[in-house]
JSON list of C-alpha atoms in Angstrom, two decimals:
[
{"chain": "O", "resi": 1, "resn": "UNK", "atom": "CA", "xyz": [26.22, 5.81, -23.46]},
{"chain": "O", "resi": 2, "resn": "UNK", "atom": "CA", "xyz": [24.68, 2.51, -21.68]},
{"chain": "O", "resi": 3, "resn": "UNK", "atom": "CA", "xyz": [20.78, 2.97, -21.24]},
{"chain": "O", "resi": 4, "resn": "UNK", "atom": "CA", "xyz": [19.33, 2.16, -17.70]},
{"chain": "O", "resi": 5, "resn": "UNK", "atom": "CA", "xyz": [16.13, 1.41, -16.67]},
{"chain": "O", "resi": 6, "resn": "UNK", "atom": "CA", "xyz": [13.49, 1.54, -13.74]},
{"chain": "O", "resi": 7, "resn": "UNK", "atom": "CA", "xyz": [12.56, -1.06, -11.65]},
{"chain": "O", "resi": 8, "resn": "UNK", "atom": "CA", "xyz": [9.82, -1.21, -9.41]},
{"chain": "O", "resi": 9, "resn": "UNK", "atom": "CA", "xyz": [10.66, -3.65, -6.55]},
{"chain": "O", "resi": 10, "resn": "UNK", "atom": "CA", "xyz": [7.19, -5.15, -4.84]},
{"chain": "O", "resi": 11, "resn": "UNK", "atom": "CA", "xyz": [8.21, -5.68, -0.96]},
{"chain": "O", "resi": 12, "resn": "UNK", "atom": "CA", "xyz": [5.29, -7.54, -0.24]},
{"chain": "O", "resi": 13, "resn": "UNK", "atom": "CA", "xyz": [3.10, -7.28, 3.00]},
{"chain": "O", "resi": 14, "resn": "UNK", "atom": "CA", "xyz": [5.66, -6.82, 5.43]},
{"chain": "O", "resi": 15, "resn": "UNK", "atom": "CA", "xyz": [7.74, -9.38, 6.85]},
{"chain": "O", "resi": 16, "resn": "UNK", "atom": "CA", "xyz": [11.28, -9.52, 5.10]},
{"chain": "O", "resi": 17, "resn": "UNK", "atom": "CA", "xyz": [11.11, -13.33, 4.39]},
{"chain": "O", "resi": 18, "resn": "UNK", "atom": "CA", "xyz": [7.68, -12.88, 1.96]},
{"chain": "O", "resi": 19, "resn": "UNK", "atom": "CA", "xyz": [9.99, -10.59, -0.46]},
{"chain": "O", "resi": 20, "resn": "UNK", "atom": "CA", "xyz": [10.00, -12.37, -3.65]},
{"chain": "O", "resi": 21, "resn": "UNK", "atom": "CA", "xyz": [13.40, -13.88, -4.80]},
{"chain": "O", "resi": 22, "resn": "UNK", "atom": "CA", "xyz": [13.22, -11.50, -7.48]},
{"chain": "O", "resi": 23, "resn": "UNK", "atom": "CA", "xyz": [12.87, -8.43, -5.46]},
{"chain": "O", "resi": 24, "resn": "UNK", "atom": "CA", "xyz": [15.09, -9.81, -3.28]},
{"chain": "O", "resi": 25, "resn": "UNK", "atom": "CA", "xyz": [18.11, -10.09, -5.58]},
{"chain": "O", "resi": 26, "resn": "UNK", "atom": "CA", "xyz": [17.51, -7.28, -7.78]},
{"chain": "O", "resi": 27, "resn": "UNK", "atom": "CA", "xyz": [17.83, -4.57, -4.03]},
{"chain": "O", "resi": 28, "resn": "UNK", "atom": "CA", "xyz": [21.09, -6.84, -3.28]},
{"chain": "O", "resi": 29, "resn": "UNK", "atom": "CA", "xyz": [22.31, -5.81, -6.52]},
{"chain": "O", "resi": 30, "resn": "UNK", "atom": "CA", "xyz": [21.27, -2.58, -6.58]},
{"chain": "O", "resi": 31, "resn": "UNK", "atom": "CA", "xyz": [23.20, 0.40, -7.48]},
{"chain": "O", "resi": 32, "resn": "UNK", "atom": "CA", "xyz": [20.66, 3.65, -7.13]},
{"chain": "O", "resi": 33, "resn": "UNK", "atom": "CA", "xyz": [17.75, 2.74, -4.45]},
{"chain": "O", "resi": 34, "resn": "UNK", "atom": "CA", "xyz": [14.71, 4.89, -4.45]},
{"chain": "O", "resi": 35, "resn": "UNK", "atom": "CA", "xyz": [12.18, 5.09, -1.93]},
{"chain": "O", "resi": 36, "resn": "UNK", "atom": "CA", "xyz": [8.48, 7.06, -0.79]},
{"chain": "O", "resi": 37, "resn": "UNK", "atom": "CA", "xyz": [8.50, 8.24, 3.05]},
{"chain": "O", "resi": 38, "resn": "UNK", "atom": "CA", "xyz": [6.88, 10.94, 4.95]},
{"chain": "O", "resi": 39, "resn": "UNK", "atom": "CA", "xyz": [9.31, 13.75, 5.45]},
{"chain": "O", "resi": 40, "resn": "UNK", "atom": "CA", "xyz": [11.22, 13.54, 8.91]},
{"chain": "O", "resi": 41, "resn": "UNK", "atom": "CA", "xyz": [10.30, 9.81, 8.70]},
{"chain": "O", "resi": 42, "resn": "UNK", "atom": "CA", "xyz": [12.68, 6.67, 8.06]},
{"chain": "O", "resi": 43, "resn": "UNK", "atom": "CA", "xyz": [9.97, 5.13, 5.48]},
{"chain": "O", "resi": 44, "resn": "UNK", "atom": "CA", "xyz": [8.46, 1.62, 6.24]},
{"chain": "O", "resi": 45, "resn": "UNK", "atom": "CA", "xyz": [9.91, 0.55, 2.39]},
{"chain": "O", "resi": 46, "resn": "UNK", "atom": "CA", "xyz": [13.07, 1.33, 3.75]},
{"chain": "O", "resi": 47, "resn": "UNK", "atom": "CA", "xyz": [13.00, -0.01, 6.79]},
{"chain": "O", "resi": 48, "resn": "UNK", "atom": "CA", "xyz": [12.28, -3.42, 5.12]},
{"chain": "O", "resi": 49, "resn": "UNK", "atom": "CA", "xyz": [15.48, -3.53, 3.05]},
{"chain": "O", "resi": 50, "resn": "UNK", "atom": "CA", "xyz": [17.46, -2.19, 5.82]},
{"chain": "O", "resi": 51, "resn": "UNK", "atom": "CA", "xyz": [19.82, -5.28, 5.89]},
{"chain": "O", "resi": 52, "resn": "UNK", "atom": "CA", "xyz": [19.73, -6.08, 2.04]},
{"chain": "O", "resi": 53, "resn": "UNK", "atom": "CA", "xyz": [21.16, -2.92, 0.56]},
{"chain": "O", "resi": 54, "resn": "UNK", "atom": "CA", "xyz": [24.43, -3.44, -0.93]},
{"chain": "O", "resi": 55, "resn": "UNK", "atom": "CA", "xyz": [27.71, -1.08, 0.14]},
{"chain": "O", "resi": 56, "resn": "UNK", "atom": "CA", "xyz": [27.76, 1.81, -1.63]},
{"chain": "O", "resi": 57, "resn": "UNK", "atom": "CA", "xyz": [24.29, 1.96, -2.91]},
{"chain": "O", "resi": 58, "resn": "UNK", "atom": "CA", "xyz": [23.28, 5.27, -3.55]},
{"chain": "O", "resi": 59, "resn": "UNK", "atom": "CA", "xyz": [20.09, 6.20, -1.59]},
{"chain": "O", "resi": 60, "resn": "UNK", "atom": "CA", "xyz": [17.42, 8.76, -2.81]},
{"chain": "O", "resi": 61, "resn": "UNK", "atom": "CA", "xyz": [14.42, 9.64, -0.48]},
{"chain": "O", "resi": 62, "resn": "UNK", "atom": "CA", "xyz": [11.21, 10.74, -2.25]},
{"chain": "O", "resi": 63, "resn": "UNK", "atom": "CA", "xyz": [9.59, 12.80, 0.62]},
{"chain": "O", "resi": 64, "resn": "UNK", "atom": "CA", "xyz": [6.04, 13.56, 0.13]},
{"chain": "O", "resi": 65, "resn": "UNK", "atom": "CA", "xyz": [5.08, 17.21, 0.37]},
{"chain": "O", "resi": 66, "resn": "UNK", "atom": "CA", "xyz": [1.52, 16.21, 1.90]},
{"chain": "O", "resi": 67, "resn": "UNK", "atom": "CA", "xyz": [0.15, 12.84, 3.42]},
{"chain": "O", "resi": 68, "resn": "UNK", "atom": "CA", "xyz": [-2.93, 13.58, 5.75]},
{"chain": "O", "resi": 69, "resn": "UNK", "atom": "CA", "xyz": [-2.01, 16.96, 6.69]},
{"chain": "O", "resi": 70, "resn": "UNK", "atom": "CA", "xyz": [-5.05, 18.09, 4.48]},
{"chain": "O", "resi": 71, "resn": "UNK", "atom": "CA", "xyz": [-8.68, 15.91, 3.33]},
{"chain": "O", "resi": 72, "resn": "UNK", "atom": "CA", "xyz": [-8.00, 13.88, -0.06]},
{"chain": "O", "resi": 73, "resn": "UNK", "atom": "CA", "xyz": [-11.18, 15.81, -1.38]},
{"chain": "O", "resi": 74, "resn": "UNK", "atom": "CA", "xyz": [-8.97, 19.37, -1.07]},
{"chain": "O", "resi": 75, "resn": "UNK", "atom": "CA", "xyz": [-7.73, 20.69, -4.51]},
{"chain": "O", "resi": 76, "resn": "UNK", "atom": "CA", "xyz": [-4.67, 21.68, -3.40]},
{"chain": "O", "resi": 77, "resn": "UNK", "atom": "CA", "xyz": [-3.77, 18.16, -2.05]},
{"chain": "O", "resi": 78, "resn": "UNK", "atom": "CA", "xyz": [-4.20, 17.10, -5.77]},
{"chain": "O", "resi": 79, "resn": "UNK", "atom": "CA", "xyz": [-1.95, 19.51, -6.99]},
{"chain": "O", "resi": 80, "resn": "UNK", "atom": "CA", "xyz": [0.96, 19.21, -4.74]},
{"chain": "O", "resi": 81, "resn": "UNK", "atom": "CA", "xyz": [1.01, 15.05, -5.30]},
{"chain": "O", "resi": 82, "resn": "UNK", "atom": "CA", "xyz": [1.17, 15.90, -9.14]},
{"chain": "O", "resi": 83, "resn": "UNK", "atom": "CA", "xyz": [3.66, 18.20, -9.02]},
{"chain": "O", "resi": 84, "resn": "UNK", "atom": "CA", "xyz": [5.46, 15.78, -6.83]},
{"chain": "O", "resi": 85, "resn": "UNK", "atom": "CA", "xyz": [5.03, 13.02, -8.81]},
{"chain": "O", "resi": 86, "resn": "UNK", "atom": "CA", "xyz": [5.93, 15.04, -12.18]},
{"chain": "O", "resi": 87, "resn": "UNK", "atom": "CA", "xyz": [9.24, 16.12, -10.20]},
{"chain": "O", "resi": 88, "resn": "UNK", "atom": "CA", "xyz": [10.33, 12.49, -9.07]},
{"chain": "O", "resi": 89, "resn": "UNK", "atom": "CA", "xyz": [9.56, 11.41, -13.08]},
{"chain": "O", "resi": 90, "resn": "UNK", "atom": "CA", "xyz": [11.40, 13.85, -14.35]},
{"chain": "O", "resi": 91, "resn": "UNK", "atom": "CA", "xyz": [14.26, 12.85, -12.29]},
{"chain": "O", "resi": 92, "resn": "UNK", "atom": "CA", "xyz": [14.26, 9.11, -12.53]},
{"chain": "O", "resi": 93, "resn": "UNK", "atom": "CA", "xyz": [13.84, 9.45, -16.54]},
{"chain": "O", "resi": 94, "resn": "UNK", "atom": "CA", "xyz": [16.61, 11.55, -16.63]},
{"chain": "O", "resi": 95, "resn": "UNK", "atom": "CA", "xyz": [18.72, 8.62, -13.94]},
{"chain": "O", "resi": 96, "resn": "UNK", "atom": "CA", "xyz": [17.72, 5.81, -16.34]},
{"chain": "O", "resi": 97, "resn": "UNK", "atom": "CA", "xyz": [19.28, 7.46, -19.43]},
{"chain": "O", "resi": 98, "resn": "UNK", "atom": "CA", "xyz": [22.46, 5.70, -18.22]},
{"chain": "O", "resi": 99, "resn": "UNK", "atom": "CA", "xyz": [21.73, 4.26, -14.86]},
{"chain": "O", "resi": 100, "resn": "UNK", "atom": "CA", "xyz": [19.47, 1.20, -13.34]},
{"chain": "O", "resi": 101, "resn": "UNK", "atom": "CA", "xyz": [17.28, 2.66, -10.74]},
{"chain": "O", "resi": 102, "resn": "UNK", "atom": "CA", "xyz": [15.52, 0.47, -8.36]},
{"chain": "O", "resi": 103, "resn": "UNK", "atom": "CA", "xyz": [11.94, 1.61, -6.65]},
{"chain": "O", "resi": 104, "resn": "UNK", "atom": "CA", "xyz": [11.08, -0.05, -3.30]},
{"chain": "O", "resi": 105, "resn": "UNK", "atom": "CA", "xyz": [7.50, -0.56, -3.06]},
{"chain": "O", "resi": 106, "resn": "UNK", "atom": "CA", "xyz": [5.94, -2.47, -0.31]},
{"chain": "O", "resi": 107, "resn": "UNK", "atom": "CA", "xyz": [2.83, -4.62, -0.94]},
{"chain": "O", "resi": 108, "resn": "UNK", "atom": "CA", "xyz": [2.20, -5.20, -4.56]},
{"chain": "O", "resi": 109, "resn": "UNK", "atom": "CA", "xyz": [2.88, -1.90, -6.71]},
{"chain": "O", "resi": 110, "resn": "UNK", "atom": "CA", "xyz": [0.02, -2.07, -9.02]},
{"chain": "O", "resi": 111, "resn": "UNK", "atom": "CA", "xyz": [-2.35, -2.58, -6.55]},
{"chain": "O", "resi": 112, "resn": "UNK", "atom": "CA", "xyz": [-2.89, 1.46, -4.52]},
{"chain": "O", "resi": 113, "resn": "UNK", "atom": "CA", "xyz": [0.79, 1.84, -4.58]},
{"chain": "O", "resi": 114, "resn": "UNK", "atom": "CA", "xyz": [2.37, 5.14, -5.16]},
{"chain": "O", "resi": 115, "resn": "UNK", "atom": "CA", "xyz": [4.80, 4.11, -7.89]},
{"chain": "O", "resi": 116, "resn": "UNK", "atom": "CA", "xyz": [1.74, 3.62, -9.98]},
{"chain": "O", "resi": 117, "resn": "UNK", "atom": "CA", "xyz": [1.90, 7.28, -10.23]},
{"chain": "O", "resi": 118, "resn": "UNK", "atom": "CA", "xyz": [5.44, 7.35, -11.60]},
{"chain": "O", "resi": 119, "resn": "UNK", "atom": "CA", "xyz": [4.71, 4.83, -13.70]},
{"chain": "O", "resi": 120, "resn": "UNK", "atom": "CA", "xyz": [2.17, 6.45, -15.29]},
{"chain": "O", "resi": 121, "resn": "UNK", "atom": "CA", "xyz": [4.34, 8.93, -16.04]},
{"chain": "O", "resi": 122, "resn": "UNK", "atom": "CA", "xyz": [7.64, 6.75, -17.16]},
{"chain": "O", "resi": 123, "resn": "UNK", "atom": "CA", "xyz": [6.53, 4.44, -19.18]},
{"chain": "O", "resi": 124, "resn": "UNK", "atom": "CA", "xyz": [6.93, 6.09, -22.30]},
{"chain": "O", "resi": 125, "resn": "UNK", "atom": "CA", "xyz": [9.98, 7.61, -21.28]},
{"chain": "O", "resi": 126, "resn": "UNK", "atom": "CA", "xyz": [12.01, 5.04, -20.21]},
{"chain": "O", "resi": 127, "resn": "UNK", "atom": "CA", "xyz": [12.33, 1.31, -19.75]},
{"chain": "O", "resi": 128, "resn": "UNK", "atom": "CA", "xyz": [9.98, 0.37, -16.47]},
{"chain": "O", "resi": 129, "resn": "UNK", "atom": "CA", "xyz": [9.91, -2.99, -15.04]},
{"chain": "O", "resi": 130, "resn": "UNK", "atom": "CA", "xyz": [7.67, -4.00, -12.32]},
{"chain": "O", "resi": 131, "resn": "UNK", "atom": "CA", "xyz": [8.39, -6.90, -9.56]},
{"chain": "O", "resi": 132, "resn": "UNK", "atom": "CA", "xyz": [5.19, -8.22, -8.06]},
{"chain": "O", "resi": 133, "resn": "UNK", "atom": "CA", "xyz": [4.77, -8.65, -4.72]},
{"chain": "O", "resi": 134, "resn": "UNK", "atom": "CA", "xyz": [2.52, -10.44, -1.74]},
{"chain": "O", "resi": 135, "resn": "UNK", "atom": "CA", "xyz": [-0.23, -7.90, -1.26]},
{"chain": "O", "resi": 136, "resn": "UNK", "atom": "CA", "xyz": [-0.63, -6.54, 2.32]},
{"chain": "O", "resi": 137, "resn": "UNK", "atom": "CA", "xyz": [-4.20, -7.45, 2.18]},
{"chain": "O", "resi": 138, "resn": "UNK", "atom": "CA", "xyz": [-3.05, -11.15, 1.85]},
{"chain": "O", "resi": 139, "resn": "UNK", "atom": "CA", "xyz": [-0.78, -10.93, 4.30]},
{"chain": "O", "resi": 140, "resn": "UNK", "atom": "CA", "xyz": [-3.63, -10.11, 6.77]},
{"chain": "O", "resi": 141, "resn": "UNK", "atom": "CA", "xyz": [-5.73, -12.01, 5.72]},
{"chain": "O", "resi": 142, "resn": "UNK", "atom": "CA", "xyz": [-3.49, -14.91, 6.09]},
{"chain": "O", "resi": 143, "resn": "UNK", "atom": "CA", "xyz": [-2.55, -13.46, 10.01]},
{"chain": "O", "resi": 144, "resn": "UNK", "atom": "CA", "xyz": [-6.59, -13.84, 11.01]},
{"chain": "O", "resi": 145, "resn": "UNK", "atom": "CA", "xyz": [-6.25, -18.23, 10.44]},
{"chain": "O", "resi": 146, "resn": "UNK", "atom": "CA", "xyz": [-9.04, -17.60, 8.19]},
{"chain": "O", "resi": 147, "resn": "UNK", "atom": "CA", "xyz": [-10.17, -17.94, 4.58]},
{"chain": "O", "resi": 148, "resn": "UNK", "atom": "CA", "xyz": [-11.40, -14.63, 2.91]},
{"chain": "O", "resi": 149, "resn": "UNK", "atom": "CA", "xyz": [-13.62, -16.31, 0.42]},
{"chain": "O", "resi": 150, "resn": "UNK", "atom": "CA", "xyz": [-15.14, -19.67, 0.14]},
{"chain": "O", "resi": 151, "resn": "UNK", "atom": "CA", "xyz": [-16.75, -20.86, -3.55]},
{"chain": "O", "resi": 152, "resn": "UNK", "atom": "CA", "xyz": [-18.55, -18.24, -5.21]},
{"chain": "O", "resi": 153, "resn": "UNK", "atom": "CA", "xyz": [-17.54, -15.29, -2.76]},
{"chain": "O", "resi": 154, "resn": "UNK", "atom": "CA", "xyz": [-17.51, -11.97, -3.89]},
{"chain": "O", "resi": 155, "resn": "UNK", "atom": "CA", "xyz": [-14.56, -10.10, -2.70]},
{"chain": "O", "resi": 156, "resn": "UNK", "atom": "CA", "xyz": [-14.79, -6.51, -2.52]},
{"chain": "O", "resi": 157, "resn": "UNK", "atom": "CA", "xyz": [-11.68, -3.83, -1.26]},
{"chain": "O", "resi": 158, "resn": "UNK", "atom": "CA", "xyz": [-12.85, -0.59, -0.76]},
{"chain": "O", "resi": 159, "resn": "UNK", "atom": "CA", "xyz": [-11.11, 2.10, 1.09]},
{"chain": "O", "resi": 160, "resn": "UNK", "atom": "CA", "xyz": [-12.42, 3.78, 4.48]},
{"chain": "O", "resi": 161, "resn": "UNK", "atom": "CA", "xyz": [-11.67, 7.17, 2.74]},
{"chain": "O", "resi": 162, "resn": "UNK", "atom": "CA", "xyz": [-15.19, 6.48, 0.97]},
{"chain": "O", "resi": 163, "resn": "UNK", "atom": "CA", "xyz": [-18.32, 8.36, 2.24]},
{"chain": "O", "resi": 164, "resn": "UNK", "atom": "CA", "xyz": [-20.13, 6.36, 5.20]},
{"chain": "O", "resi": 165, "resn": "UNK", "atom": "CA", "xyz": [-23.08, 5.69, 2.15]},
{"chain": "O", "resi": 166, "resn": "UNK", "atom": "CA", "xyz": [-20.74, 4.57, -0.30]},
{"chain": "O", "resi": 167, "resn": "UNK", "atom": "CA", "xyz": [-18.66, 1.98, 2.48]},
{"chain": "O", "resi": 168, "resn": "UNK", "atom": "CA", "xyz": [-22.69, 0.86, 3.95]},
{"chain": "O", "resi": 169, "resn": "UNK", "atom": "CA", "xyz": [-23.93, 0.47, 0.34]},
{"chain": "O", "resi": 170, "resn": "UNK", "atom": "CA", "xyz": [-20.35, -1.87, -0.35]},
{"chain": "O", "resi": 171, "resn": "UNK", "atom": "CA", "xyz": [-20.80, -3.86, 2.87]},
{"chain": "O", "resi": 172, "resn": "UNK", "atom": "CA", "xyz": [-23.87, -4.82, 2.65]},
{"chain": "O", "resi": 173, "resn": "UNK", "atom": "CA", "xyz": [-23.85, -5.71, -1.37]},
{"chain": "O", "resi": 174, "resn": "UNK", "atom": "CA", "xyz": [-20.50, -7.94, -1.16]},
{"chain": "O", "resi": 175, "resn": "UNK", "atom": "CA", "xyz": [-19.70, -10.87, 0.64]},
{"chain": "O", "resi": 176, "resn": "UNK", "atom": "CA", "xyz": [-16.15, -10.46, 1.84]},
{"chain": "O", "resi": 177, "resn": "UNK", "atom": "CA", "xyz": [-14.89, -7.64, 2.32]},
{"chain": "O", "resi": 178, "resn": "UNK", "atom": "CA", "xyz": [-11.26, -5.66, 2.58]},
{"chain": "O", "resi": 179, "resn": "UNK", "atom": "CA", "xyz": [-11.41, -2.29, 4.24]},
{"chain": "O", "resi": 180, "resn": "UNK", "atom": "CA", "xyz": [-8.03, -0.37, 3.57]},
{"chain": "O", "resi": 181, "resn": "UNK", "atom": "CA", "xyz": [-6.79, 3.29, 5.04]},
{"chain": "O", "resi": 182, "resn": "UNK", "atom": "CA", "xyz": [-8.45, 3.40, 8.39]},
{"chain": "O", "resi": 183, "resn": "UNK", "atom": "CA", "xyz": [-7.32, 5.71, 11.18]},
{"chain": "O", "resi": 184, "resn": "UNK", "atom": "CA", "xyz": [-9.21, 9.12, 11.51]},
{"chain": "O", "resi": 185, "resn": "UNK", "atom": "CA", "xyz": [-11.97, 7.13, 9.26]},
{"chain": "O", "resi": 186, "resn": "UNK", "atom": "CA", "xyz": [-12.41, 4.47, 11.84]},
{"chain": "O", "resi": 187, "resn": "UNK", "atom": "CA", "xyz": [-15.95, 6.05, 13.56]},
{"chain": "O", "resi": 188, "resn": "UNK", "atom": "CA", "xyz": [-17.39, 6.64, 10.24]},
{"chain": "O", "resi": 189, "resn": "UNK", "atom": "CA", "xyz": [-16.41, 3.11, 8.84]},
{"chain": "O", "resi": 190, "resn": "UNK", "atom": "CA", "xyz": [-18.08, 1.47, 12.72]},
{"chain": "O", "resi": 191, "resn": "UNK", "atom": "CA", "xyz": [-21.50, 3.27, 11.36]},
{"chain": "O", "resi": 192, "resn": "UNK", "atom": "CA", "xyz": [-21.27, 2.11, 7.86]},
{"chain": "O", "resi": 193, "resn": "UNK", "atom": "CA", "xyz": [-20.55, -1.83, 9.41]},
{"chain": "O", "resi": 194, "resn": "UNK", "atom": "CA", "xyz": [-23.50, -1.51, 12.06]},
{"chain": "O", "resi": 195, "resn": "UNK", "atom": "CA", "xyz": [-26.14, -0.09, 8.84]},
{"chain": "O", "resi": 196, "resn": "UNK", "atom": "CA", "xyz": [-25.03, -2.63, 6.61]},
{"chain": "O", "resi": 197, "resn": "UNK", "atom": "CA", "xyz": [-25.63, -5.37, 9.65]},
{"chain": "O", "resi": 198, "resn": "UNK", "atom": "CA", "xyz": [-21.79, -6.40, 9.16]},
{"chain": "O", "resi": 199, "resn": "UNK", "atom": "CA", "xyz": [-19.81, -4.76, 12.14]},
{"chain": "O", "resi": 200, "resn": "UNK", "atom": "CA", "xyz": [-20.45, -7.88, 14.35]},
{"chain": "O", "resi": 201, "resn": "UNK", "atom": "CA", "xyz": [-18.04, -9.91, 11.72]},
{"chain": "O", "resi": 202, "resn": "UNK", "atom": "CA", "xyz": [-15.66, -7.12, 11.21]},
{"chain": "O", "resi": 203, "resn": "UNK", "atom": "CA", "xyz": [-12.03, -8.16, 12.41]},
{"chain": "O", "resi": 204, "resn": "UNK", "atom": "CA", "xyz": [-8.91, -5.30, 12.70]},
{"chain": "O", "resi": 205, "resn": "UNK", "atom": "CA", "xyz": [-5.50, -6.18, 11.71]},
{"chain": "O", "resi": 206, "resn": "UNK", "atom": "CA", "xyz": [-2.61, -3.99, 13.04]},
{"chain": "O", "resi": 207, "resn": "UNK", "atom": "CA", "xyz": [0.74, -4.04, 11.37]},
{"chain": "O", "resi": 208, "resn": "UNK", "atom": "CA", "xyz": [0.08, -7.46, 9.73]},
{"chain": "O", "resi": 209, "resn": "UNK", "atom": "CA", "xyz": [2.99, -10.04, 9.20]},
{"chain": "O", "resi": 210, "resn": "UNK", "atom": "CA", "xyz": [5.41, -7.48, 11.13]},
{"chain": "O", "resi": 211, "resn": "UNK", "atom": "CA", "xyz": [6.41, -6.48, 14.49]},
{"chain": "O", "resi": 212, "resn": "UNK", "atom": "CA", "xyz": [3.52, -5.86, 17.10]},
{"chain": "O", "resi": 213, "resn": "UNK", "atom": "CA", "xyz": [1.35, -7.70, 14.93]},
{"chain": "O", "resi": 214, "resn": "UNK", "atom": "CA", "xyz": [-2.46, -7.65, 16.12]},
{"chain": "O", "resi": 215, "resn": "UNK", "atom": "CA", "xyz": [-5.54, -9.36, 14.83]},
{"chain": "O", "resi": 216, "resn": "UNK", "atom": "CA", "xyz": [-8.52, -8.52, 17.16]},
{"chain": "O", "resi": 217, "resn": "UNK", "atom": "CA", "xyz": [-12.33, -8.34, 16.34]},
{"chain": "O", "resi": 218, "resn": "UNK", "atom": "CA", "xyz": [-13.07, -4.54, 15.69]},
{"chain": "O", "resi": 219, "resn": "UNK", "atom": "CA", "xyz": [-16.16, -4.76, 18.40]},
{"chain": "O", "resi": 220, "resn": "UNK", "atom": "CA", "xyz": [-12.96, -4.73, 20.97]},
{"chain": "O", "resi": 221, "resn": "UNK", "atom": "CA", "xyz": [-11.58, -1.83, 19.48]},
{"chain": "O", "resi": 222, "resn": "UNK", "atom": "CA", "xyz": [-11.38, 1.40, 21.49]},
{"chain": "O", "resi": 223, "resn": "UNK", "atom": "CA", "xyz": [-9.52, 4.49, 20.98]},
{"chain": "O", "resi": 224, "resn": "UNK", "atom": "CA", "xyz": [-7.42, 5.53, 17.62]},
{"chain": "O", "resi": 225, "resn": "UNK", "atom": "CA", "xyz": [-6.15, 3.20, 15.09]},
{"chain": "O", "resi": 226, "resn": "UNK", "atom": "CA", "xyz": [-2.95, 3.52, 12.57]},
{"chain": "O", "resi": 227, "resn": "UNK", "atom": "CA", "xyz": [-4.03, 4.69, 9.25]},
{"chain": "O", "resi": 228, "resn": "UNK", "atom": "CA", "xyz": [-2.40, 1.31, 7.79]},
{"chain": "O", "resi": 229, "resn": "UNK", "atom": "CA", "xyz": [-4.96, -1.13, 9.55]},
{"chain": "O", "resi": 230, "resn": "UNK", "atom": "CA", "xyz": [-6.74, -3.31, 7.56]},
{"chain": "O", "resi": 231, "resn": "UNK", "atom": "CA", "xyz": [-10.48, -4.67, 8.50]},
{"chain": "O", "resi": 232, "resn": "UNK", "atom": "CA", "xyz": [-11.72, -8.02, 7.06]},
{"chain": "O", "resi": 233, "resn": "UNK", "atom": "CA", "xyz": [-14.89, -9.70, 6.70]},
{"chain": "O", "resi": 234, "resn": "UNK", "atom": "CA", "xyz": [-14.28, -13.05, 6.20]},
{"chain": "O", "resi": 235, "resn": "UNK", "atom": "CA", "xyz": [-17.01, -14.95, 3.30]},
{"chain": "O", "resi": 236, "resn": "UNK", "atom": "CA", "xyz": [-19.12, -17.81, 4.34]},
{"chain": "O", "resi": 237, "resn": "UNK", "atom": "CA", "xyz": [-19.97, -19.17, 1.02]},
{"chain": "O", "resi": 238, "resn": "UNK", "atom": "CA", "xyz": [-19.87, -23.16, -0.28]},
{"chain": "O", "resi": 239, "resn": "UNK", "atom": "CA", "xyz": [-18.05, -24.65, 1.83]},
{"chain": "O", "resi": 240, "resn": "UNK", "atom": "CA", "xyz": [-16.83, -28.65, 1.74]}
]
């Protein structure tokens, strides 16, 4: 019997050409492709590979029972991820006994992606390998022509999931700043900015390195935003 093993493929931010060679070559070669995605939904990881996967490649869709159907805080959201996750592990352990199993993973996996919760669970079950990639952070920061930190800056991500105390009390105390997981957040996030005396530098990226791209300042923001937008504050620090 051959052994197989996982790999996690890191996507990077977006845009097809800031795939790592790596990543690149290992989904070309690929012979069992995995993949997260909303149920009903294509899935943005697969959507990026679209024209890489090989013929033949045998596709399986992990199709979360829950996204934001329900508040993060809610017990039963908690459960139904685990016993998602435990499912998906049990499955790809038992694939890698004699097959090679490649995860897509956009952004950089160790960094809030979801594979982190299979790996969790694999690792001493199986061979895992993980591919980094571009964060999506990066990749936004990079679309806003500016520098998030200068010198000694302090860079701090935090996500807008966080209670409006908790996002104020980060602002203020940092001095660049990442704000991941917007939409339904987006009013609470606005009064954590204006308390922390930050929402005046506050920039909103939309779909970052892809299609429809937008980079606007989040004062000229009105109506609902994609859960996926990313807010910067850029740092000021020593400059040359």
């Amino acid at each position: 019997m051959t052994a197989g093993k996982i790999i996690c493929a890191g996507l990077g931010p977006g845009d097809p050409d800031l795939m790592s060679l790596r990543s690149y070559r290992t989904i070309q070669g690929a012979r069992h492709v995995a993949y997260f995605r909303k149920a009903g939904r294509k899935g943005q990881a697969r959507t990026l590979v679209a024209d890489l996967l090989p013929a033949g490649v045998v596709e399986h869709a992990m199709e979360y029972p829950v996204t934001t159907e329900i508040p993060f805080s809610d017990p039963e959201y908690n459960r139904l991820l685990s016993e998602f996750y435990d499912q998906w592990a049990n499955t790809l352990a038992e694939m890698a006994q004699t097959e090679e199993v490649v995860v897509l993973c956009e952004g950089d996996p160790f960094l809030y992606g979801s594979f982190m919760h299979l790996y969790t669970r694999l690792q001493e079950r199986c061979p895992v390998e993980v591919i980094p990639g571009i964060t999506g952070m990066s990749g936004c920061w990079t679309a806003s022509g500016q520098p998030i930190t200068w010198g000694d800056d302090v860079l701090t991500v935090a996500m807008a999931t966080l209670s409006e105390d908790e996002l104020a009390r980060r602002a203020a105390d940092t001095d660049a700043l990442v704000v991941m997981k917007i939409g339904r957040n987006l009013p609470k996030l606005r009064r954590a900015l204006e308390r922390a005396g930050r929402s005046e530098d506050a920039w909103l990226i939309e779909r970052g390195t892809m299609p429809g791209e937008t980079v606007q300042r989040l004062s000229e923001i009105s109506g609902p935003v994609p859960y996926f937008s990313i807010v910067l504050i850029h740092g000021q620090g020593r400059r040359p």
